[in-house]
Amino acid sequence: MKLIYNNIIPTKGFVAVNLFGVLFVRKGKKINPFILNHESIHTRQMQEMLFVFFYFFYVFEWMIKCVYYRNSLIAYRSLSFEREAYRYERDLNYLKRRKLFSWVRFIWIRWLMVFWWKKMSKAYSILLLSSVFSNV
């Protein structure tokens, strides 16, 4: 993985960001083996999703979770890609045994169901109430 040290990417508060398999590191920051492993997991995720679909799904999932949590940092940490990378960043042999599309296991199906149920039950309650009062 190619590393580029600079003051622009990533923004303050972040050590590194992986863009298309190139690791941009904040100048003056050190990259330890765990950060490198974390970003290598992202590179593998990008490769199996042909890069473009990775970014599309990443942004899509982040936007949904931003609405749900109303906090961009919590939304970021709960992304399926990030959950896999954080979970296995300290396991330096993870990439050797990682199966294709392992990040899918980290999509919170239960979270999606609860989120959908809340929205649907609210809409259904409004619909039900409007039909009850329309008959009065």
mmCIF file of C-alpha atoms in Angstrom:
data_model
loop_
_atom_site.group_PDB
_atom_site.id
_atom_site.type_symbol
_atom_site.label_atom_id
_atom_site.label_comp_id
_atom_site.label_asym_id
_atom_site.label_seq_id
_atom_site.Cartn_x
_atom_site.Cartn_y
_atom_site.Cartn_z
ATOM 1 C CA MET A 1 0.000 0.000 0.000
ATOM 2 C CA LYS A 2 1.320 3.407 -0.972
ATOM 3 C CA LEU A 3 1.510 6.018 1.824
ATOM 4 C CA ILE A 4 1.385 9.771 1.176
ATOM 5 C CA TYR A 5 2.079 12.173 4.046
ATOM 6 C CA ASN A 6 0.467 15.638 3.809
ATOM 7 C CA ASN A 7 -1.394 18.353 5.741
ATOM 8 C CA ILE A 8 -4.603 18.364 3.684
ATOM 9 C CA ILE A 9 -5.928 14.794 3.619
ATOM 10 C CA PRO A 10 -7.165 13.591 6.058
ATOM 11 C CA THR A 11 -8.830 16.408 7.950
ATOM 12 C CA LYS A 12 -7.804 17.228 11.512
ATOM 13 C CA GLY A 13 -8.838 14.593 14.014
ATOM 14 C CA PHE A 14 -8.020 11.695 11.700
ATOM 15 C CA VAL A 15 -4.664 9.965 11.313
ATOM 16 C CA ALA A 16 -5.175 8.449 7.881
ATOM 17 C CA VAL A 17 -7.710 7.962 5.111
ATOM 18 C CA ASN A 18 -7.664 5.303 2.406
ATOM 19 C CA LEU A 19 -8.666 6.520 -1.044
ATOM 20 C CA PHE A 20 -8.664 3.882 -3.777
ATOM 21 C CA GLY A 21 -6.003 1.856 -1.990
ATOM 22 C CA VAL A 22 -3.649 4.809 -1.394
ATOM 23 C CA LEU A 23 -3.195 5.755 2.257
ATOM 24 C CA PHE A 24 -3.099 9.493 2.935
ATOM 25 C CA VAL A 25 -1.525 10.168 6.338
ATOM 26 C CA ARG A 26 -1.602 13.405 8.296
ATOM 27 C CA LYS A 27 1.901 14.898 8.410
ATOM 28 C CA GLY A 28 3.567 14.285 11.758
ATOM 29 C CA LYS A 29 1.425 11.234 12.555
ATOM 30 C CA LYS A 30 2.863 7.746 12.934
ATOM 31 C CA ILE A 31 1.295 4.715 11.311
ATOM 32 C CA ASN A 32 1.405 1.632 13.504
ATOM 33 C CA PRO A 33 0.765 -1.928 12.242
ATOM 34 C CA PHE A 34 -2.822 -1.822 13.533
ATOM 35 C CA ILE A 35 -3.734 1.318 11.567
ATOM 36 C CA LEU A 36 -2.079 -0.165 8.496
ATOM 37 C CA ASN A 37 -4.055 -3.389 8.974
ATOM 38 C CA HIS A 38 -7.286 -1.406 9.436
ATOM 39 C CA GLU A 39 -6.703 0.416 6.158
ATOM 40 C CA SER A 40 -5.641 -2.810 4.406
ATOM 41 C CA ILE A 41 -8.998 -4.307 5.374
ATOM 42 C CA HIS A 42 -10.662 -1.303 3.717
ATOM 43 C CA THR A 43 -8.555 -1.838 0.601
ATOM 44 C CA ARG A 44 -9.763 -5.437 0.411
ATOM 45 C CA GLN A 45 -13.355 -4.268 0.849
ATOM 46 C CA MET A 46 -12.868 -1.738 -1.961
ATOM 47 C CA GLN A 47 -11.360 -4.321 -4.291
ATOM 48 C CA GLU A 48 -14.192 -6.793 -3.852
ATOM 49 C CA MET A 49 -16.729 -4.023 -4.516
ATOM 50 C CA LEU A 50 -14.816 -2.610 -7.502
ATOM 51 C CA PHE A 51 -14.021 0.622 -5.629
ATOM 52 C CA VAL A 52 -16.963 2.693 -6.951
ATOM 53 C CA PHE A 53 -19.635 0.510 -5.337
ATOM 54 C CA PHE A 54 -17.686 0.586 -2.077
ATOM 55 C CA TYR A 55 -17.865 4.384 -1.929
ATOM 56 C CA PHE A 56 -21.495 4.437 -3.051
ATOM 57 C CA PHE A 57 -22.556 1.972 -0.342
ATOM 58 C CA TYR A 58 -20.293 3.638 2.268
ATOM 59 C CA VAL A 59 -21.874 7.074 1.722
ATOM 60 C CA PHE A 60 -25.393 5.623 1.447
ATOM 61 C CA GLU A 61 -25.072 3.704 4.725
ATOM 62 C CA TRP A 62 -23.459 6.710 6.437
ATOM 63 C CA MET A 63 -26.284 9.044 5.375
ATOM 64 C CA ILE A 64 -28.963 6.667 6.671
ATOM 65 C CA LYS A 65 -27.163 6.286 9.983
ATOM 66 C CA CYS A 66 -26.600 10.054 10.273
ATOM 67 C CA VAL A 67 -30.351 10.527 10.064
ATOM 68 C CA TYR A 68 -30.963 7.760 12.573
ATOM 69 C CA TYR A 69 -28.283 8.692 15.145
ATOM 70 C CA ARG A 70 -28.202 12.447 14.455
ATOM 71 C CA ASN A 71 -24.452 12.255 15.039
ATOM 72 C CA SER A 72 -21.960 11.848 12.197
ATOM 73 C CA LEU A 73 -19.216 10.294 14.356
ATOM 74 C CA ILE A 74 -21.532 7.618 15.763
ATOM 75 C CA ALA A 75 -22.821 7.012 12.229
ATOM 76 C CA TYR A 76 -19.229 6.600 11.000
ATOM 77 C CA ARG A 77 -18.306 4.135 13.759
ATOM 78 C CA SER A 78 -21.419 2.048 13.118
ATOM 79 C CA LEU A 79 -20.806 1.566 9.381
ATOM 80 C CA SER A 80 -20.486 -2.087 8.417
ATOM 81 C CA PHE A 81 -17.107 -1.470 6.729
ATOM 82 C CA GLU A 82 -15.752 0.346 9.767
ATOM 83 C CA ARG A 83 -17.093 -2.241 12.205
ATOM 84 C CA GLU A 84 -15.237 -5.010 10.384
ATOM 85 C CA ALA A 85 -12.031 -2.956 10.154
ATOM 86 C CA TYR A 86 -12.098 -1.897 13.832
ATOM 87 C CA ARG A 87 -12.999 -5.403 14.969
ATOM 88 C CA TYR A 88 -10.034 -7.040 13.219
ATOM 89 C CA GLU A 89 -7.414 -4.263 13.063
ATOM 90 C CA ARG A 90 -5.384 -5.888 15.854
ATOM 91 C CA ASP A 91 -5.508 -9.317 14.203
ATOM 92 C CA LEU A 92 -2.602 -8.962 11.795
ATOM 93 C CA ASN A 93 -3.380 -12.341 10.176
ATOM 94 C CA TYR A 94 -7.048 -11.561 9.508
ATOM 95 C CA LEU A 95 -6.605 -10.752 5.822
ATOM 96 C CA LYS A 96 -5.022 -14.157 5.211
ATOM 97 C CA ARG A 97 -8.194 -15.960 6.288
ATOM 98 C CA ARG A 98 -10.825 -13.330 5.504
ATOM 99 C CA LYS A 99 -13.611 -14.523 3.218
ATOM 100 C CA LEU A 100 -15.065 -12.443 0.413
ATOM 101 C CA PHE A 101 -17.661 -9.881 1.466
ATOM 102 C CA SER A 102 -17.059 -10.473 5.173
ATOM 103 C CA TRP A 103 -18.248 -6.933 5.865
ATOM 104 C CA VAL A 104 -21.807 -8.064 5.107
ATOM 105 C CA ARG A 105 -21.903 -9.816 8.491
ATOM 106 C CA PHE A 106 -21.547 -6.403 10.102
ATOM 107 C CA ILE A 107 -24.652 -4.857 8.566
ATOM 108 C CA TRP A 108 -27.045 -4.454 11.416
ATOM 109 C CA ILE A 109 -30.070 -6.286 10.100
ATOM 110 C CA ARG A 110 -31.774 -5.830 13.449
ATOM 111 C CA TRP A 111 -30.951 -2.106 13.338
ATOM 112 C CA LEU A 112 -32.482 -1.836 9.866
ATOM 113 C CA MET A 113 -35.584 -3.739 10.961
ATOM 114 C CA VAL A 114 -36.071 -1.537 14.037
ATOM 115 C CA PHE A 115 -35.476 1.613 12.008
ATOM 116 C CA TRP A 116 -37.941 0.480 9.331
ATOM 117 C CA TRP A 117 -40.490 -0.672 11.926
ATOM 118 C CA LYS A 118 -40.421 2.689 13.714
ATOM 119 C CA LYS A 119 -41.003 4.529 10.450
ATOM 120 C CA MET A 120 -43.699 2.133 9.259
ATOM 121 C CA SER A 121 -45.512 1.926 12.593
ATOM 122 C CA LYS A 122 -45.598 5.721 12.816
ATOM 123 C CA ALA A 123 -46.959 5.966 9.270
ATOM 124 C CA TYR A 124 -49.431 3.149 9.957
ATOM 125 C CA SER A 125 -50.615 4.817 13.190
ATOM 126 C CA ILE A 126 -51.260 8.072 11.338
ATOM 127 C CA LEU A 127 -53.075 6.206 8.578
ATOM 128 C CA LEU A 128 -55.126 4.241 11.106
ATOM 129 C CA LEU A 129 -56.054 7.348 13.094
ATOM 130 C CA SER A 130 -57.010 9.280 9.973
ATOM 131 C CA SER A 131 -59.284 6.432 8.833
ATOM 132 C CA VAL A 132 -60.905 6.201 12.298
ATOM 133 C CA PHE A 133 -61.623 9.946 12.458
ATOM 134 C CA SER A 134 -62.803 10.112 8.864
ATOM 135 C CA ASN A 135 -65.674 7.738 9.735
ATOM 136 C CA VAL A 136 -66.878 9.884 12.658
#
